[in-house]
Amino acid sequence: MNINTDLQQLKGSYLFTEIVNRTKAYQTAHPEARILRLGVGDVTRPLPKPIIDAMHNAVDELASAETFRGYGPEEGYEWLREAVVENDYRPRGVELEASEVFISDGAGSDLGNLSELFTQANRVAILDPSYPAYVDTSKMAGREIVFLPSQAENGFVPELPKEQADLIYLCFPNNPTGAVLTREQLKMWVDYAREHKSIIIYDGAYECFIEDEDIPHSIYEIPGAKEVAIEVRSYSKIAGFTSVRCGYTVVPKATGLQAMWMRRQCTKYNGTSYIAQRAALATYTPEGKAATRANVDYYKETARILMDGLRKMGYEVYGGKNAPYIWCRVP
Ligand SMILES: *Cc1c(COP(=O)(O)O)cnc(C)c1O
């Protein structure tokens, strides 16, 4: 056999595992240290009651023959896909068909799996810094990567790639810098992708933090984006689904990839848990919306407190607006 040497040679451990290991080592060496943990998972609030109630009901349904659910549709239940179209897109003037929405077990899985739609011979453009999944999955697929520096100097908005980029990973509001794109800035990327026949994989995990009117919530608010963009969303940040696991990916028919993605999911994915999908549906009820709104406000307040504190201490701090992330220059 020939193993995947690109995967084998991937250096170091996944960022978040590395953070856990370093924290542990520091704690062992300094048992007296008071560590303020702001890492992955640690700051998530408990699930709101309307969502817990929906999960309890779903569990009870599975307990009786009349309401039991077995394998569901690989692409997710229609009631959830319709709710996504109705609540997350239509109010923004974006019309999607429910068949273009694919329910997943979280954005993380799909961000990796989408890689299978494309051959190795695609050059990938990725913001630097960025959420680690884009780089790692591109390396596992053996693809060439072009890094696009996004720093304070360019307002954390990188320039368009100078060379042909076939796949482009964009994440706005950005993890980790907290940067956002205006409609005009996002349009430049859509235009680039149309001109270069590229595909943009748009990670909208933090969409719920957007408050300014001129910041687009979805890449599909930009004319022509349906032909060149796949959008990935998650219930992890808006509703605390980090362990429940549910998200969705929009693959518009206009990309020419919708049927392929359906085929891939039907073969390799047997659908998201019924309980998780019922929980996700509950985020769209009036009670669910109020509860998730309160969660998002809480995270925003945390970001504000951190930002104010760091600024008072004399640090240069960015982000924190339309995003839960702040980016701080360390000496
Ligand atoms: C948290 C996060 C994800 C993963 O979300 P899950 O749905 O929990 O897998 C994806 N992208 C970004 C930028 C994130 O911060």
Coordinates of C-alpha atoms and ligand atoms in Angstrom, one line a residue:
M1 CA 0.0 0.0 0.0
N2 CA 1.0 3.6 -0.4
I3 CA 0.0 5.8 2.5
N4 CA -1.0 9.4 2.3
T5 CA 2.4 11.0 2.9
D6 CA 0.8 14.5 2.9
L7 CA -1.2 13.6 5.9
Q8 CA 1.7 11.7 7.5
Q9 CA 4.0 14.7 7.1
L10 CA 1.5 17.2 8.6
K11 CA 3.6 18.8 11.3
G12 CA 2.7 19.3 14.9
S13 CA -0.7 18.6 16.4
Y14 CA -3.9 20.3 15.6
L15 CA -3.8 23.8 17.2
F16 CA -6.4 23.2 19.9
T17 CA -4.8 20.0 21.1
E18 CA -1.5 21.9 21.2
I19 CA -3.1 24.6 23.4
V20 CA -4.5 21.9 25.8
N21 CA -1.1 20.3 26.1
R22 CA 0.8 23.6 26.7
T23 CA -1.8 24.6 29.3
K24 CA -1.4 21.3 31.1
A25 CA 2.4 21.6 31.1
Y26 CA 2.2 25.2 32.4
Q27 CA -0.2 24.2 35.2
T28 CA 2.0 21.4 36.3
A29 CA 5.1 23.6 36.4
H30 CA 3.1 26.5 38.1
P31 CA 0.5 24.8 40.3
E32 CA -0.2 28.2 41.9
A33 CA -1.0 30.0 38.6
R34 CA -4.6 31.2 38.1
I35 CA -5.3 30.4 34.5
L36 CA -8.1 32.2 32.7
R37 CA -9.1 29.8 29.9
L38 CA -10.5 31.3 26.8
G39 CA -9.9 28.3 24.6
V40 CA -12.1 26.2 22.4
G41 CA -15.3 24.9 24.2
D42 CA -14.5 26.5 27.5
V43 CA -16.5 29.6 27.2
T44 CA -19.6 28.0 25.7
R45 CA -22.8 28.7 27.8
P46 CA -25.2 25.9 28.7
L47 CA -28.0 25.1 26.2
P48 CA -31.1 27.3 26.6
K49 CA -34.3 25.6 27.9
P50 CA -36.4 25.7 24.7
I51 CA -33.6 23.7 23.0
I52 CA -33.2 21.3 25.9
D53 CA -37.0 20.8 25.9
A54 CA -37.0 20.0 22.1
M55 CA -34.2 17.4 22.7
H56 CA -36.1 15.8 25.5
N57 CA -39.2 15.5 23.3
A58 CA -37.2 14.0 20.5
V59 CA -35.7 11.4 22.9
D60 CA -39.2 10.5 24.0
E61 CA -40.3 10.1 20.4
L62 CA -37.5 7.6 19.8
A63 CA -38.8 5.5 22.8
S64 CA -42.2 4.5 21.2
A65 CA -42.9 2.6 18.1
E66 CA -45.4 5.1 16.7
T67 CA -43.0 8.0 16.7
F68 CA -39.6 6.2 16.4
R69 CA -37.3 7.6 13.7
G70 CA -34.6 5.5 12.1
Y71 CA -32.3 6.6 9.3
G72 CA -33.4 10.1 8.2
P73 CA -32.6 11.8 4.8
E74 CA -28.9 12.1 4.3
E75 CA -29.3 15.8 3.5
G76 CA -31.4 16.4 6.6
Y77 CA -35.1 16.6 7.4
E78 CA -37.0 18.9 5.1
W79 CA -38.6 20.8 8.0
L80 CA -35.1 22.0 9.2
R81 CA -33.9 22.8 5.6
E82 CA -37.1 24.8 5.1
A83 CA -36.6 26.6 8.4
V84 CA -33.0 27.6 7.3
V85 CA -34.3 29.0 4.0
E86 CA -37.1 30.8 5.8
N87 CA -35.2 32.2 8.8
D88 CA -31.6 32.5 7.8
Y89 CA -31.8 33.6 4.1
R90 CA -35.3 34.9 3.0
P91 CA -35.2 37.9 5.5
R92 CA -31.9 38.9 3.8
G93 CA -33.4 38.8 0.3
V94 CA -31.7 35.5 -0.5
E95 CA -33.9 32.9 -2.2
L96 CA -32.6 29.3 -1.9
E97 CA -34.3 26.0 -2.5
A98 CA -34.4 23.7 0.5
S99 CA -32.6 21.1 -1.7
E100 CA -29.6 23.4 -1.8
V101 CA -29.3 23.2 2.0
F102 CA -27.5 20.2 3.5
I103 CA -27.8 19.6 7.3
S104 CA -24.5 18.4 8.8
D105 CA -23.0 17.3 12.1
G106 CA -21.2 20.6 12.3
A107 CA -19.2 23.0 10.1
G108 CA -15.9 21.3 11.0
S109 CA -16.8 18.1 9.2
D110 CA -18.1 19.8 6.1
L111 CA -15.2 22.2 5.8
G112 CA -13.0 19.1 5.5
N113 CA -15.3 16.9 3.5
L114 CA -16.0 19.6 0.8
S115 CA -12.4 19.0 -0.2
E116 CA -13.5 15.8 -1.9
L117 CA -15.4 17.7 -4.6
F118 CA -12.2 18.8 -6.1
T119 CA -9.0 17.1 -7.4
Q120 CA -5.6 17.6 -5.9
A121 CA -4.7 19.9 -8.8
N122 CA -6.3 23.0 -7.3
R123 CA -4.4 25.9 -5.8
V124 CA -5.9 27.0 -2.5
A125 CA -6.0 30.5 -1.1
I126 CA -6.2 30.9 2.6
L127 CA -6.1 33.9 4.9
D128 CA -3.2 34.1 7.3
P129 CA -4.0 33.8 10.2
S130 CA -7.0 31.5 9.9
Y131 CA -9.0 28.8 11.6
P132 CA -6.7 25.7 11.2
A133 CA -9.1 23.4 9.4
Y134 CA -8.6 25.0 5.9
V135 CA -4.9 24.6 5.9
D136 CA -4.8 21.1 7.4
T137 CA -7.5 19.7 5.1
S138 CA -5.8 21.3 2.0
K139 CA -2.5 19.8 3.1
M140 CA -4.1 16.3 3.6
A141 CA -5.3 16.6 0.0
G142 CA -1.8 17.5 -1.2
R143 CA -2.8 20.8 -2.6
E144 CA -0.7 23.9 -3.1
I145 CA -1.6 26.7 -0.7
V146 CA -1.2 30.4 -1.2
F147 CA -1.3 32.4 2.1
L148 CA -3.0 35.8 2.1
P149 CA -1.6 37.9 4.9
S150 CA -4.3 39.7 6.9
Q151 CA -2.8 42.0 9.5
A152 CA -3.4 45.3 11.2
E153 CA -1.6 47.0 8.2
N154 CA -4.3 45.9 5.8
G155 CA -7.2 46.1 8.2
F156 CA -7.2 42.3 8.4
V157 CA -8.7 42.3 4.9
P158 CA -6.2 40.6 2.5
E159 CA -5.6 41.6 -1.1
L160 CA -6.9 39.4 -3.9
P161 CA -4.4 36.6 -4.9
K162 CA -2.0 37.6 -7.6
E163 CA -1.9 34.1 -9.0
Q164 CA -4.8 31.9 -10.0
A165 CA -6.5 30.6 -6.9
D166 CA -9.0 27.8 -7.6
L167 CA -10.4 27.3 -4.1
I168 CA -10.7 30.2 -1.7
Y169 CA -11.5 29.8 2.0
L170 CA -13.0 33.0 3.5
C171 CA -14.3 33.3 7.0
F172 CA -16.2 36.5 8.0
P173 CA -16.8 37.5 10.8
N174 CA -13.3 36.2 11.1
N175 CA -11.9 33.7 13.5
P176 CA -9.4 34.7 14.9
T177 CA -9.0 38.4 14.0
G178 CA -12.6 39.5 14.4
A179 CA -12.5 41.3 11.1
V180 CA -15.6 41.7 8.9
L181 CA -16.1 42.5 5.2
T182 CA -18.3 45.2 3.8
R183 CA -20.6 44.4 0.9
E184 CA -18.1 46.1 -1.5
Q185 CA -15.2 44.1 -0.2
L186 CA -17.0 40.8 -0.4
K187 CA -18.1 41.7 -3.9
M188 CA -14.4 41.9 -5.0
W189 CA -14.0 38.3 -4.0
V190 CA -17.1 37.1 -5.7
D191 CA -16.0 39.0 -8.9
Y192 CA -12.6 37.4 -8.6
A193 CA -14.1 34.0 -8.3
R194 CA -16.4 34.5 -11.3
E195 CA -13.5 35.8 -13.4
H196 CA -11.1 33.0 -12.4
K197 CA -13.7 30.2 -12.3
S198 CA -12.8 29.6 -8.6
I199 CA -15.0 28.4 -5.8
I200 CA -15.2 30.3 -2.5
I201 CA -15.9 28.2 0.6
Y202 CA -17.4 30.8 2.9
D203 CA -17.3 30.0 6.6
G204 CA -20.2 31.9 8.3
A205 CA -19.9 30.3 11.7
Y206 CA -20.1 33.8 13.4
E207 CA -22.8 35.3 11.3
C208 CA -25.0 35.8 14.4
F209 CA -22.6 38.4 15.7
I210 CA -23.1 40.9 12.9
E211 CA -24.9 44.0 13.9
D212 CA -23.9 46.8 11.4
E213 CA -26.2 47.3 8.5
D214 CA -23.5 47.4 5.8
I215 CA -22.0 44.0 6.7
P216 CA -23.5 41.2 4.6
H217 CA -24.7 38.1 6.6
S218 CA -24.4 35.7 3.7
I219 CA -22.1 35.7 0.7
Y220 CA -25.3 35.1 -1.4
E221 CA -26.3 38.7 -0.7
I222 CA -23.7 39.5 -3.4
P223 CA -25.1 39.2 -6.9
G224 CA -23.6 36.3 -8.8
A225 CA -22.3 34.5 -5.7
K226 CA -24.6 31.5 -6.1
E227 CA -22.5 30.4 -9.1
V228 CA -19.2 30.5 -7.2
A229 CA -19.8 30.1 -3.4
I230 CA -20.5 27.3 -1.0
E231 CA -21.6 28.6 2.5
V232 CA -21.0 26.7 5.7
R233 CA -22.8 27.5 8.9
S234 CA -23.0 26.1 12.4
Y235 CA -25.3 26.1 15.4
S236 CA -22.2 25.7 17.7
K237 CA -21.7 29.4 18.3
I238 CA -25.2 30.8 18.1
A239 CA -26.8 28.1 20.3
G240 CA -23.9 26.3 22.0
F241 CA -24.2 23.1 19.9
T242 CA -20.4 22.3 20.3
S243 CA -21.2 18.9 21.7
V244 CA -24.7 18.4 20.2
R245 CA -23.2 18.7 16.7
C246 CA -25.3 20.4 14.0
G247 CA -24.7 22.8 11.2
Y248 CA -25.5 23.1 7.5
T249 CA -23.8 23.7 4.2
V250 CA -25.4 25.5 1.2
V251 CA -24.4 24.2 -2.2
P252 CA -26.4 26.2 -4.7
K253 CA -27.4 24.4 -7.9
A254 CA -25.8 27.2 -9.9
T255 CA -22.3 26.0 -8.7
G256 CA -22.9 22.8 -10.6
L257 CA -21.8 21.0 -7.5
Q258 CA -25.2 20.4 -5.7
A259 CA -25.9 16.9 -7.2
M260 CA -22.3 15.8 -6.6
W261 CA -22.4 16.9 -2.9
M262 CA -25.7 15.0 -2.6
R263 CA -24.2 11.9 -4.1
R264 CA -21.2 12.2 -1.7
Q265 CA -23.3 12.7 1.4
C266 CA -25.6 9.7 0.4
T267 CA -22.6 7.5 0.2
K268 CA -20.5 8.7 3.2
Y269 CA -22.9 10.3 5.6
N270 CA -26.1 8.7 7.0
G271 CA -27.6 11.9 8.2
T272 CA -27.5 14.1 11.3
S273 CA -29.0 12.8 14.5
Y274 CA -32.8 13.3 14.7
I275 CA -32.3 14.7 18.2
A276 CA -29.8 17.3 17.1
Q277 CA -32.0 18.4 14.1
R278 CA -35.0 18.8 16.5
A279 CA -32.7 20.9 18.7
A280 CA -31.6 23.0 15.7
L281 CA -35.3 23.6 14.7
A282 CA -36.0 24.9 18.2
T283 CA -33.5 27.7 17.6
Y284 CA -36.0 29.2 15.1
T285 CA -39.0 29.4 17.5
P286 CA -39.7 32.8 19.2
E287 CA -38.4 31.3 22.5
G288 CA -35.4 29.8 20.8
K289 CA -34.6 33.1 19.1
A290 CA -34.8 35.0 22.3
A291 CA -32.6 32.5 24.1
T292 CA -29.9 32.4 21.5
R293 CA -30.0 36.2 21.2
A294 CA -29.3 36.4 25.0
N295 CA -26.4 34.0 24.5
V296 CA -24.9 36.1 21.7
D297 CA -25.3 39.3 23.8
Y298 CA -23.5 37.6 26.6
Y299 CA -20.5 36.6 24.4
K300 CA -20.4 40.2 23.0
E301 CA -20.3 41.6 26.5
T302 CA -17.4 39.3 27.4
A303 CA -15.5 40.5 24.3
R304 CA -16.2 44.1 25.3
I305 CA -14.9 43.6 28.8
L306 CA -11.7 41.9 27.5
M307 CA -11.2 44.6 24.9
D308 CA -11.7 47.5 27.4
G309 CA -9.4 45.8 29.9
L310 CA -6.6 45.1 27.4
R311 CA -6.9 48.7 26.0
K312 CA -6.6 50.1 29.6
M313 CA -3.5 48.0 30.0
G314 CA -2.1 49.7 26.9
Y315 CA -2.5 46.9 24.4
E316 CA -3.4 47.4 20.7
V317 CA -6.6 45.5 20.2
Y318 CA -8.7 44.8 17.1
G319 CA -12.1 43.1 16.4
G320 CA -14.8 42.7 19.0
K321 CA -17.4 44.4 16.8
N322 CA -19.7 42.2 14.7
A323 CA -17.6 39.4 16.1
P324 CA -16.8 37.7 19.4
Y325 CA -13.1 37.7 18.7
I326 CA -10.6 40.3 19.7
W327 CA -7.0 40.3 18.3
C328 CA -4.4 41.7 20.5
R329 CA -0.8 42.7 19.6
V330 CA 1.6 41.1 22.1
P331 CA 5.0 42.7 22.6
Ligands
LIG1 C1 -16.2 26.8 15.6 C2 -15.9 27.0 14.2 C3 -16.2 26.0 13.3 C4 -16.7 24.6 13.6 O1 -18.0 24.6 14.1 P1 -18.7 23.2 14.4 O2 -20.0 23.3 13.7 O3 -18.7 23.1 15.9 O4 -17.9 22.1 13.7 C5 -16.0 26.3 11.9 N1 -15.4 27.4 11.6 C6 -15.0 28.4 12.5 C7 -14.4 29.6 12.0 C8 -15.2 28.1 13.8 O5 -14.8 29.1 14.7

